[in-house]
């Protein structure tokens, strides 16, 4: 079988996907279903996010291609079932975006901010459902939030929805005060389970509930501070990993392992790593400003 050679890259990709699924194609691809490739779809999505955050354009192009293949593959599976095809996917999103941007493709005026665009987007989305005769048996404003979303992202969407209905603290201070209250409630539950000096406490449902309340409030606080909670946590992960890797380097020079050092010694190396990264950051900013 020769590789596709059309003038259009999209045509080549679609034909390749069809070839892989054909009886003469790839055994692995032939075995796949919409459900079986979900992990690959999620992985490719996060790899795109990673390259964007690293500012890596070369790999971003590659990762976007991998993500595009996932969309093409799902479209191929659907076409084989007689459900829809790639053209249908592309046309639907095209028509939807034209409809939801009347301030760009129509004569609607008075849309001057991103917040106004989002409000209009939600209104048009509801009108679309009415036109299509989509009846929602669940009248809640939260009914359209996918349960499969990562917990932090779903929490943010839930809180954004209820905020638009006026159910929210009026300011950052209100959230922060509630956060202090929840910390106290968690402390009370932990005290009931035993000493806080224990290295690890056994699982307790009430402790889990109180800790969950804290996570939920942190998402709310992030939103109030105009900080994306998922991005914020990823940056914290990266910062910790950078410091820890430097600390590992300091320890390696001693000829000993991490476990050979006391916690006090490791803390000292940790502080060295923090300072090295701080100086590196200052020097980088100094170079960028020149």
PDB file of C-alpha atoms in Angstrom:
ATOM      1  CA  UNK A   1       0.000   0.000   0.000  1.00  0.00           C
ATOM      2  CA  UNK A   2       1.447   3.376  -1.008  1.00  0.00           C
ATOM      3  CA  UNK A   3       1.081   6.382   1.308  1.00  0.00           C
ATOM      4  CA  UNK A   4      -1.546   8.961   0.266  1.00  0.00           C
ATOM      5  CA  UNK A   5      -0.327  11.722  -2.023  1.00  0.00           C
ATOM      6  CA  UNK A   6      -3.095  14.303  -2.411  1.00  0.00           C
ATOM      7  CA  UNK A   7      -2.538  18.033  -2.780  1.00  0.00           C
ATOM      8  CA  UNK A   8      -4.257  18.654   0.545  1.00  0.00           C
ATOM      9  CA  UNK A   9      -2.506  17.634   3.817  1.00  0.00           C
ATOM     10  CA  UNK A  10      -5.931  17.100   5.407  1.00  0.00           C
ATOM     11  CA  UNK A  11      -6.904  14.731   2.591  1.00  0.00           C
ATOM     12  CA  UNK A  12      -3.656  12.826   3.088  1.00  0.00           C
ATOM     13  CA  UNK A  13      -4.290  12.512   6.822  1.00  0.00           C
ATOM     14  CA  UNK A  14      -7.866  11.348   6.335  1.00  0.00           C
ATOM     15  CA  UNK A  15      -6.862   8.763   3.729  1.00  0.00           C
ATOM     16  CA  UNK A  16      -4.028   7.532   5.943  1.00  0.00           C
ATOM     17  CA  UNK A  17      -6.468   7.092   8.831  1.00  0.00           C
ATOM     18  CA  UNK A  18      -8.816   5.164   6.579  1.00  0.00           C
ATOM     19  CA  UNK A  19      -5.917   2.997   5.385  1.00  0.00           C
ATOM     20  CA  UNK A  20      -4.906   2.168   8.939  1.00  0.00           C
ATOM     21  CA  UNK A  21      -8.431   0.992   9.705  1.00  0.00           C
ATOM     22  CA  UNK A  22      -8.816  -1.008   6.501  1.00  0.00           C
ATOM     23  CA  UNK A  23      -8.502  -4.821   6.393  1.00  0.00           C
ATOM     24  CA  UNK A  24      -5.065  -4.374   4.816  1.00  0.00           C
ATOM     25  CA  UNK A  25      -4.057  -1.792   7.421  1.00  0.00           C
ATOM     26  CA  UNK A  26      -2.646  -1.855  10.946  1.00  0.00           C
ATOM     27  CA  UNK A  27      -3.889  -4.608  13.320  1.00  0.00           C
ATOM     28  CA  UNK A  28      -3.657  -2.313  16.342  1.00  0.00           C
ATOM     29  CA  UNK A  29      -5.657   0.491  14.732  1.00  0.00           C
ATOM     30  CA  UNK A  30      -8.242  -2.015  13.524  1.00  0.00           C
ATOM     31  CA  UNK A  31      -8.900  -3.113  17.107  1.00  0.00           C
ATOM     32  CA  UNK A  32      -9.537   0.354  18.522  1.00  0.00           C
ATOM     33  CA  UNK A  33     -12.860   1.927  19.535  1.00  0.00           C
ATOM     34  CA  UNK A  34     -13.884   5.391  20.681  1.00  0.00           C
ATOM     35  CA  UNK A  35     -13.500   4.259  24.289  1.00  0.00           C
ATOM     36  CA  UNK A  36     -10.205   2.443  23.900  1.00  0.00           C
ATOM     37  CA  UNK A  37      -8.400   5.506  22.545  1.00  0.00           C
ATOM     38  CA  UNK A  38      -9.659   7.918  25.226  1.00  0.00           C
ATOM     39  CA  UNK A  39      -6.350   7.661  27.146  1.00  0.00           C
ATOM     40  CA  UNK A  40      -4.445   8.642  23.989  1.00  0.00           C
ATOM     41  CA  UNK A  41      -6.758  11.592  23.362  1.00  0.00           C
ATOM     42  CA  UNK A  42      -6.192  12.860  26.913  1.00  0.00           C
ATOM     43  CA  UNK A  43      -2.441  12.290  26.725  1.00  0.00           C
ATOM     44  CA  UNK A  44      -2.079  14.171  23.442  1.00  0.00           C
ATOM     45  CA  UNK A  45      -4.167  17.053  24.822  1.00  0.00           C
ATOM     46  CA  UNK A  46      -1.936  17.433  27.858  1.00  0.00           C
ATOM     47  CA  UNK A  47       1.185  17.204  25.707  1.00  0.00           C
ATOM     48  CA  UNK A  48      -0.118  20.148  23.666  1.00  0.00           C
ATOM     49  CA  UNK A  49      -0.652  22.106  26.889  1.00  0.00           C
ATOM     50  CA  UNK A  50       2.865  21.234  28.051  1.00  0.00           C
ATOM     51  CA  UNK A  51       4.526  22.525  24.868  1.00  0.00           C
ATOM     52  CA  UNK A  52       2.490  25.741  25.019  1.00  0.00           C
ATOM     53  CA  UNK A  53       3.557  26.400  28.585  1.00  0.00           C
ATOM     54  CA  UNK A  54       7.195  25.716  27.666  1.00  0.00           C
ATOM     55  CA  UNK A  55       6.981  28.026  24.657  1.00  0.00           C
ATOM     56  CA  UNK A  56       8.297  25.219  22.456  1.00  0.00           C
ATOM     57  CA  UNK A  57       6.970  26.013  18.971  1.00  0.00           C
ATOM     58  CA  UNK A  58       8.759  23.150  17.212  1.00  0.00           C
ATOM     59  CA  UNK A  59       7.195  20.526  19.447  1.00  0.00           C
ATOM     60  CA  UNK A  60       3.895  22.419  19.584  1.00  0.00           C
ATOM     61  CA  UNK A  61       3.457  21.877  15.847  1.00  0.00           C
ATOM     62  CA  UNK A  62       4.182  18.180  16.310  1.00  0.00           C
ATOM     63  CA  UNK A  63       1.839  17.781  19.286  1.00  0.00           C
ATOM     64  CA  UNK A  64      -0.977  19.655  17.542  1.00  0.00           C
ATOM     65  CA  UNK A  65      -0.566  17.200  14.678  1.00  0.00           C
ATOM     66  CA  UNK A  66      -0.880  14.282  17.094  1.00  0.00           C
ATOM     67  CA  UNK A  67      -4.029  15.826  18.550  1.00  0.00           C
ATOM     68  CA  UNK A  68      -5.441  16.417  15.055  1.00  0.00           C
ATOM     69  CA  UNK A  69      -4.881  12.749  14.284  1.00  0.00           C
ATOM     70  CA  UNK A  70      -6.949  11.821  17.345  1.00  0.00           C
ATOM     71  CA  UNK A  71      -9.836  13.922  15.997  1.00  0.00           C
ATOM     72  CA  UNK A  72      -9.411  12.398  12.535  1.00  0.00           C
ATOM     73  CA  UNK A  73      -9.334   8.909  14.028  1.00  0.00           C
ATOM     74  CA  UNK A  74     -12.549   9.406  16.015  1.00  0.00           C
ATOM     75  CA  UNK A  75     -14.200  10.856  12.909  1.00  0.00           C
ATOM     76  CA  UNK A  76     -13.131   7.776  10.934  1.00  0.00           C
ATOM     77  CA  UNK A  77     -14.610   5.466  13.555  1.00  0.00           C
ATOM     78  CA  UNK A  78     -17.864   7.418  13.424  1.00  0.00           C
ATOM     79  CA  UNK A  79     -17.937   7.335   9.626  1.00  0.00           C
ATOM     80  CA  UNK A  80     -17.565   3.562   9.686  1.00  0.00           C
ATOM     81  CA  UNK A  81     -20.623   3.422  11.953  1.00  0.00           C
ATOM     82  CA  UNK A  82     -22.560   5.690   9.605  1.00  0.00           C
ATOM     83  CA  UNK A  83     -22.837   8.367  12.308  1.00  0.00           C
ATOM     84  CA  UNK A  84     -20.886  11.299  10.845  1.00  0.00           C
ATOM     85  CA  UNK A  85     -17.560  12.067   9.163  1.00  0.00           C
ATOM     86  CA  UNK A  86     -14.703  14.567   9.388  1.00  0.00           C
ATOM     87  CA  UNK A  87     -16.439  17.042   7.068  1.00  0.00           C
ATOM     88  CA  UNK A  88     -19.462  16.972   9.336  1.00  0.00           C
ATOM     89  CA  UNK A  89     -17.308  17.696  12.371  1.00  0.00           C
ATOM     90  CA  UNK A  90     -15.586  20.612  10.647  1.00  0.00           C
ATOM     91  CA  UNK A  91     -18.830  22.041   9.263  1.00  0.00           C
ATOM     92  CA  UNK A  92     -20.662  21.813  12.590  1.00  0.00           C
ATOM     93  CA  UNK A  93     -17.991  23.703  14.487  1.00  0.00           C
ATOM     94  CA  UNK A  94     -17.730  26.255  11.654  1.00  0.00           C
ATOM     95  CA  UNK A  95     -21.467  26.949  11.683  1.00  0.00           C
ATOM     96  CA  UNK A  96     -21.542  27.071  15.479  1.00  0.00           C
ATOM     97  CA  UNK A  97     -18.706  29.575  15.727  1.00  0.00           C
ATOM     98  CA  UNK A  98     -20.250  31.825  13.079  1.00  0.00           C
ATOM     99  CA  UNK A  99     -23.563  31.760  14.950  1.00  0.00           C
ATOM    100  CA  UNK A 100     -21.947  32.468  18.320  1.00  0.00           C
ATOM    101  CA  UNK A 101     -19.969  35.460  16.996  1.00  0.00           C
ATOM    102  CA  UNK A 102     -22.679  37.815  15.698  1.00  0.00           C
ATOM    103  CA  UNK A 103     -20.493  40.733  16.803  1.00  0.00           C
ATOM    104  CA  UNK A 104     -17.964  39.572  14.185  1.00  0.00           C
ATOM    105  CA  UNK A 105     -20.098  38.037  11.410  1.00  0.00           C
ATOM    106  CA  UNK A 106     -23.304  39.989  11.993  1.00  0.00           C
ATOM    107  CA  UNK A 107     -24.348  43.500  12.808  1.00  0.00           C
ATOM    108  CA  UNK A 108     -24.582  43.128  16.579  1.00  0.00           C
ATOM    109  CA  UNK A 109     -22.964  46.004  18.453  1.00  0.00           C
ATOM    110  CA  UNK A 110     -22.163  46.755  22.067  1.00  0.00           C
ATOM    111  CA  UNK A 111     -19.791  43.820  22.628  1.00  0.00           C
ATOM    112  CA  UNK A 112     -16.615  45.442  23.849  1.00  0.00           C
ATOM    113  CA  UNK A 113     -15.229  43.090  26.493  1.00  0.00           C
ATOM    114  CA  UNK A 114     -14.369  39.423  26.807  1.00  0.00           C
ATOM    115  CA  UNK A 115     -16.848  39.089  29.676  1.00  0.00           C
ATOM    116  CA  UNK A 116     -19.655  40.351  27.451  1.00  0.00           C
ATOM    117  CA  UNK A 117     -18.665  37.838  24.795  1.00  0.00           C
ATOM    118  CA  UNK A 118     -18.878  34.970  27.315  1.00  0.00           C
ATOM    119  CA  UNK A 119     -22.304  36.111  28.510  1.00  0.00           C
ATOM    120  CA  UNK A 120     -23.538  36.297  24.923  1.00  0.00           C
ATOM    121  CA  UNK A 121     -21.965  32.886  24.208  1.00  0.00           C
ATOM    122  CA  UNK A 122     -23.998  31.236  26.976  1.00  0.00           C
ATOM    123  CA  UNK A 123     -27.202  32.898  25.799  1.00  0.00           C
ATOM    124  CA  UNK A 124     -26.693  31.812  22.189  1.00  0.00           C
ATOM    125  CA  UNK A 125     -25.804  28.313  23.342  1.00  0.00           C
ATOM    126  CA  UNK A 126     -29.171  28.024  25.098  1.00  0.00           C
ATOM    127  CA  UNK A 127     -30.983  29.336  22.018  1.00  0.00           C
ATOM    128  CA  UNK A 128     -29.235  26.682  19.918  1.00  0.00           C
ATOM    129  CA  UNK A 129     -30.580  23.966  22.193  1.00  0.00           C
ATOM    130  CA  UNK A 130     -34.100  25.373  21.891  1.00  0.00           C
ATOM    131  CA  UNK A 131     -33.890  25.460  18.075  1.00  0.00           C
ATOM    132  CA  UNK A 132     -32.656  21.870  17.984  1.00  0.00           C
ATOM    133  CA  UNK A 133     -35.438  20.833  20.331  1.00  0.00           C
ATOM    134  CA  UNK A 134     -32.975  19.562  22.908  1.00  0.00           C
ATOM    135  CA  UNK A 135     -35.003  19.070  26.063  1.00  0.00           C
ATOM    136  CA  UNK A 136     -32.993  18.747  29.234  1.00  0.00           C
ATOM    137  CA  UNK A 137     -34.672  16.599  31.857  1.00  0.00           C
ATOM    138  CA  UNK A 138     -32.365  18.162  34.424  1.00  0.00           C
ATOM    139  CA  UNK A 139     -33.338  21.827  34.878  1.00  0.00           C
ATOM    140  CA  UNK A 140     -30.257  22.699  36.941  1.00  0.00           C
ATOM    141  CA  UNK A 141     -27.807  25.229  35.519  1.00  0.00           C
ATOM    142  CA  UNK A 142     -25.106  22.697  36.383  1.00  0.00           C
ATOM    143  CA  UNK A 143     -26.558  19.950  34.180  1.00  0.00           C
ATOM    144  CA  UNK A 144     -24.291  20.577  31.197  1.00  0.00           C
ATOM    145  CA  UNK A 145     -20.977  20.251  33.014  1.00  0.00           C
ATOM    146  CA  UNK A 146     -19.278  16.972  32.000  1.00  0.00           C
ATOM    147  CA  UNK A 147     -18.611  14.697  34.947  1.00  0.00           C
ATOM    148  CA  UNK A 148     -15.528  13.318  33.196  1.00  0.00           C
ATOM    149  CA  UNK A 149     -13.666  16.631  33.536  1.00  0.00           C
ATOM    150  CA  UNK A 150     -10.656  16.685  35.868  1.00  0.00           C
ATOM    151  CA  UNK A 151     -11.872  17.578  39.363  1.00  0.00           C
ATOM    152  CA  UNK A 152     -10.213  21.006  39.495  1.00  0.00           C
ATOM    153  CA  UNK A 153     -11.536  22.021  36.081  1.00  0.00           C
ATOM    154  CA  UNK A 154     -15.050  20.797  36.901  1.00  0.00           C
ATOM    155  CA  UNK A 155     -14.960  22.649  40.211  1.00  0.00           C
ATOM    156  CA  UNK A 156     -14.037  25.862  38.398  1.00  0.00           C
ATOM    157  CA  UNK A 157     -16.884  25.425  35.905  1.00  0.00           C
ATOM    158  CA  UNK A 158     -19.395  24.721  38.664  1.00  0.00           C
ATOM    159  CA  UNK A 159     -18.371  27.851  40.521  1.00  0.00           C
ATOM    160  CA  UNK A 160     -18.395  29.972  37.374  1.00  0.00           C
ATOM    161  CA  UNK A 161     -21.952  28.828  36.644  1.00  0.00           C
ATOM    162  CA  UNK A 162     -23.312  29.627  40.108  1.00  0.00           C
ATOM    163  CA  UNK A 163     -21.471  32.944  40.222  1.00  0.00           C
ATOM    164  CA  UNK A 164     -23.409  34.115  37.163  1.00  0.00           C
ATOM    165  CA  UNK A 165     -26.561  33.518  39.201  1.00  0.00           C
ATOM    166  CA  UNK A 166     -25.274  35.700  42.042  1.00  0.00           C
ATOM    167  CA  UNK A 167     -24.426  32.818  44.382  1.00  0.00           C
ATOM    168  CA  UNK A 168     -20.897  33.743  45.433  1.00  0.00           C
ATOM    169  CA  UNK A 169     -18.937  35.733  47.987  1.00  0.00           C
ATOM    170  CA  UNK A 170     -18.908  39.420  47.062  1.00  0.00           C
ATOM    171  CA  UNK A 171     -15.138  39.749  47.393  1.00  0.00           C
ATOM    172  CA  UNK A 172     -11.848  37.930  47.933  1.00  0.00           C
ATOM    173  CA  UNK A 173     -11.992  38.612  51.657  1.00  0.00           C
ATOM    174  CA  UNK A 174     -15.153  36.544  52.030  1.00  0.00           C
ATOM    175  CA  UNK A 175     -13.553  33.508  50.425  1.00  0.00           C
ATOM    176  CA  UNK A 176     -10.387  33.904  52.476  1.00  0.00           C
ATOM    177  CA  UNK A 177     -12.345  34.159  55.714  1.00  0.00           C
ATOM    178  CA  UNK A 178     -14.281  30.997  54.830  1.00  0.00           C
ATOM    179  CA  UNK A 179     -10.985  29.312  54.021  1.00  0.00           C
ATOM    180  CA  UNK A 180      -9.744  30.029  57.550  1.00  0.00           C
ATOM    181  CA  UNK A 181     -12.945  28.541  58.951  1.00  0.00           C
ATOM    182  CA  UNK A 182     -12.545  25.388  56.876  1.00  0.00           C
ATOM    183  CA  UNK A 183      -8.938  24.974  57.992  1.00  0.00           C
ATOM    184  CA  UNK A 184     -10.135  25.105  61.586  1.00  0.00           C
ATOM    185  CA  UNK A 185     -12.796  22.487  60.860  1.00  0.00           C
ATOM    186  CA  UNK A 186     -10.178  20.235  59.268  1.00  0.00           C
ATOM    187  CA  UNK A 187      -7.910  20.725  62.278  1.00  0.00           C
ATOM    188  CA  UNK A 188     -10.779  19.719  64.586  1.00  0.00           C
ATOM    189  CA  UNK A 189     -11.373  16.488  62.649  1.00  0.00           C
ATOM    190  CA  UNK A 190      -7.662  15.691  62.579  1.00  0.00           C
ATOM    191  CA  UNK A 191      -7.424  16.183  66.321  1.00  0.00           C
ATOM    192  CA  UNK A 192     -10.222  13.657  66.760  1.00  0.00           C
ATOM    193  CA  UNK A 193      -8.241  11.072  64.775  1.00  0.00           C
ATOM    194  CA  UNK A 194      -5.073  11.423  66.831  1.00  0.00           C
ATOM    195  CA  UNK A 195      -1.943  13.472  67.143  1.00  0.00           C
ATOM    196  CA  UNK A 196      -1.006  15.796  64.292  1.00  0.00           C
ATOM    197  CA  UNK A 197       2.573  14.681  64.854  1.00  0.00           C
ATOM    198  CA  UNK A 198       1.760  11.294  63.324  1.00  0.00           C
ATOM    199  CA  UNK A 199       3.517  10.643  60.039  1.00  0.00           C
ATOM    200  CA  UNK A 200       0.324   9.301  58.517  1.00  0.00           C
ATOM    201  CA  UNK A 201      -3.238   9.034  59.787  1.00  0.00           C
ATOM    202  CA  UNK A 202      -5.687   6.325  58.699  1.00  0.00           C
ATOM    203  CA  UNK A 203      -8.354   7.215  56.132  1.00  0.00           C
ATOM    204  CA  UNK A 204     -11.382   8.971  57.566  1.00  0.00           C
ATOM    205  CA  UNK A 205     -14.459  10.079  55.596  1.00  0.00           C
ATOM    206  CA  UNK A 206     -14.980  13.255  57.639  1.00  0.00           C
ATOM    207  CA  UNK A 207     -11.381  14.313  57.140  1.00  0.00           C
ATOM    208  CA  UNK A 208     -11.773  13.694  53.420  1.00  0.00           C
ATOM    209  CA  UNK A 209     -14.905  15.862  53.357  1.00  0.00           C
ATOM    210  CA  UNK A 210     -13.194  18.749  55.144  1.00  0.00           C
ATOM    211  CA  UNK A 211     -10.129  18.493  52.904  1.00  0.00           C
ATOM    212  CA  UNK A 212     -12.410  18.480  49.859  1.00  0.00           C
ATOM    213  CA  UNK A 213     -14.035  21.695  51.083  1.00  0.00           C
ATOM    214  CA  UNK A 214     -10.583  23.284  51.220  1.00  0.00           C
ATOM    215  CA  UNK A 215      -9.770  22.223  47.658  1.00  0.00           C
ATOM    216  CA  UNK A 216     -13.104  23.598  46.478  1.00  0.00           C
ATOM    217  CA  UNK A 217     -12.475  26.927  48.213  1.00  0.00           C
ATOM    218  CA  UNK A 218      -8.963  27.149  46.766  1.00  0.00           C
ATOM    219  CA  UNK A 219     -10.489  26.899  43.293  1.00  0.00           C
ATOM    220  CA  UNK A 220     -12.893  29.701  44.193  1.00  0.00           C
ATOM    221  CA  UNK A 221     -10.062  31.819  45.564  1.00  0.00           C
ATOM    222  CA  UNK A 222      -8.046  31.217  42.391  1.00  0.00           C
ATOM    223  CA  UNK A 223     -10.955  32.406  40.296  1.00  0.00           C
ATOM    224  CA  UNK A 224     -11.348  35.521  42.449  1.00  0.00           C
ATOM    225  CA  UNK A 225      -7.654  36.251  41.923  1.00  0.00           C
ATOM    226  CA  UNK A 226      -7.979  35.738  38.137  1.00  0.00           C
ATOM    227  CA  UNK A 227      -5.606  32.751  38.333  1.00  0.00           C
ATOM    228  CA  UNK A 228      -6.336  29.492  36.534  1.00  0.00           C
ATOM    229  CA  UNK A 229      -6.133  26.843  39.296  1.00  0.00           C
ATOM    230  CA  UNK A 230      -4.929  24.061  36.975  1.00  0.00           C
ATOM    231  CA  UNK A 231      -2.114  26.230  35.598  1.00  0.00           C
ATOM    232  CA  UNK A 232      -1.283  27.425  39.104  1.00  0.00           C
ATOM    233  CA  UNK A 233      -0.895  23.868  40.411  1.00  0.00           C
ATOM    234  CA  UNK A 234       1.139  22.789  37.387  1.00  0.00           C
ATOM    235  CA  UNK A 235       3.525  25.689  37.981  1.00  0.00           C
ATOM    236  CA  UNK A 236       3.814  24.696  41.643  1.00  0.00           C
ATOM    237  CA  UNK A 237       4.629  21.139  40.525  1.00  0.00           C
ATOM    238  CA  UNK A 238       7.294  22.440  38.145  1.00  0.00           C
ATOM    239  CA  UNK A 239       8.783  24.682  40.810  1.00  0.00           C
ATOM    240  CA  UNK A 240       8.984  21.833  43.300  1.00  0.00           C
ATOM    241  CA  UNK A 241      10.477  19.489  40.712  1.00  0.00           C
ATOM    242  CA  UNK A 242      13.143  22.041  39.712  1.00  0.00           C
ATOM    243  CA  UNK A 243      14.173  22.568  43.334  1.00  0.00           C
ATOM    244  CA  UNK A 244      14.127  18.864  44.107  1.00  0.00           C
ATOM    245  CA  UNK A 245      16.299  18.012  41.107  1.00  0.00           C
ATOM    246  CA  UNK A 246      18.857  20.606  42.198  1.00  0.00           C
ATOM    247  CA  UNK A 247      18.770  19.219  45.711  1.00  0.00           C
ATOM    248  CA  UNK A 248      19.399  15.740  44.305  1.00  0.00           C
ATOM    249  CA  UNK A 249      22.446  17.160  42.520  1.00  0.00           C
ATOM    250  CA  UNK A 250      23.851  18.598  45.756  1.00  0.00           C
ATOM    251  CA  UNK A 251      23.290  15.289  47.529  1.00  0.00           C
ATOM    252  CA  UNK A 252      24.903  13.291  44.695  1.00  0.00           C
ATOM    253  CA  UNK A 253      28.108  15.302  45.114  1.00  0.00           C
ATOM    254  CA  UNK A 254      28.401  14.005  48.685  1.00  0.00           C
ATOM    255  CA  UNK A 255      28.556  10.421  47.442  1.00  0.00           C
ATOM    256  CA  UNK A 256      25.536   9.526  49.576  1.00  0.00           C
ATOM    257  CA  UNK A 257      21.854   8.957  48.890  1.00  0.00           C
ATOM    258  CA  UNK A 258      18.939  11.113  49.979  1.00  0.00           C
ATOM    259  CA  UNK A 259      18.081   8.641  52.733  1.00  0.00           C
ATOM    260  CA  UNK A 260      21.631   8.868  54.098  1.00  0.00           C
ATOM    261  CA  UNK A 261      20.975  12.507  55.055  1.00  0.00           C
ATOM    262  CA  UNK A 262      18.894  13.842  57.900  1.00  0.00           C
ATOM    263  CA  UNK A 263      15.839  15.977  57.218  1.00  0.00           C
ATOM    264  CA  UNK A 264      17.744  18.999  58.528  1.00  0.00           C
ATOM    265  CA  UNK A 265      20.547  18.388  56.023  1.00  0.00           C
ATOM    266  CA  UNK A 266      18.077  17.960  53.176  1.00  0.00           C
ATOM    267  CA  UNK A 267      16.325  21.186  54.197  1.00  0.00           C
ATOM    268  CA  UNK A 268      19.668  22.982  53.961  1.00  0.00           C
ATOM    269  CA  UNK A 269      20.203  21.651  50.432  1.00  0.00           C
ATOM    270  CA  UNK A 270      16.610  22.629  49.606  1.00  0.00           C
ATOM    271  CA  UNK A 271      17.341  26.214  50.678  1.00  0.00           C
ATOM    272  CA  UNK A 272      20.455  26.220  48.486  1.00  0.00           C
ATOM    273  CA  UNK A 273      18.367  25.056  45.538  1.00  0.00           C
ATOM    274  CA  UNK A 274      15.797  27.795  46.168  1.00  0.00           C
ATOM    275  CA  UNK A 275      18.518  30.439  46.242  1.00  0.00           C
ATOM    276  CA  UNK A 276      20.184  29.127  43.078  1.00  0.00           C
ATOM    277  CA  UNK A 277      16.889  29.249  41.190  1.00  0.00           C
ATOM    278  CA  UNK A 278      16.110  32.705  42.578  1.00  0.00           C
ATOM    279  CA  UNK A 279      19.444  34.078  41.339  1.00  0.00           C
ATOM    280  CA  UNK A 280      18.977  32.343  37.992  1.00  0.00           C
ATOM    281  CA  UNK A 281      15.529  33.940  37.668  1.00  0.00           C
ATOM    282  CA  UNK A 282      16.860  37.402  38.486  1.00  0.00           C
ATOM    283  CA  UNK A 283      19.708  37.045  36.007  1.00  0.00           C
ATOM    284  CA  UNK A 284      17.327  35.864  33.280  1.00  0.00           C
ATOM    285  CA  UNK A 285      15.027  38.819  33.866  1.00  0.00           C
ATOM    286  CA  UNK A 286      18.026  41.149  33.764  1.00  0.00           C
ATOM    287  CA  UNK A 287      19.116  39.712  30.400  1.00  0.00           C
ATOM    288  CA  UNK A 288      15.559  39.922  28.994  1.00  0.00           C
ATOM    289  CA  UNK A 289      15.286  43.599  29.929  1.00  0.00           C
ATOM    290  CA  UNK A 290      18.446  44.525  27.997  1.00  0.00           C
TER     291      UNK A 290
END
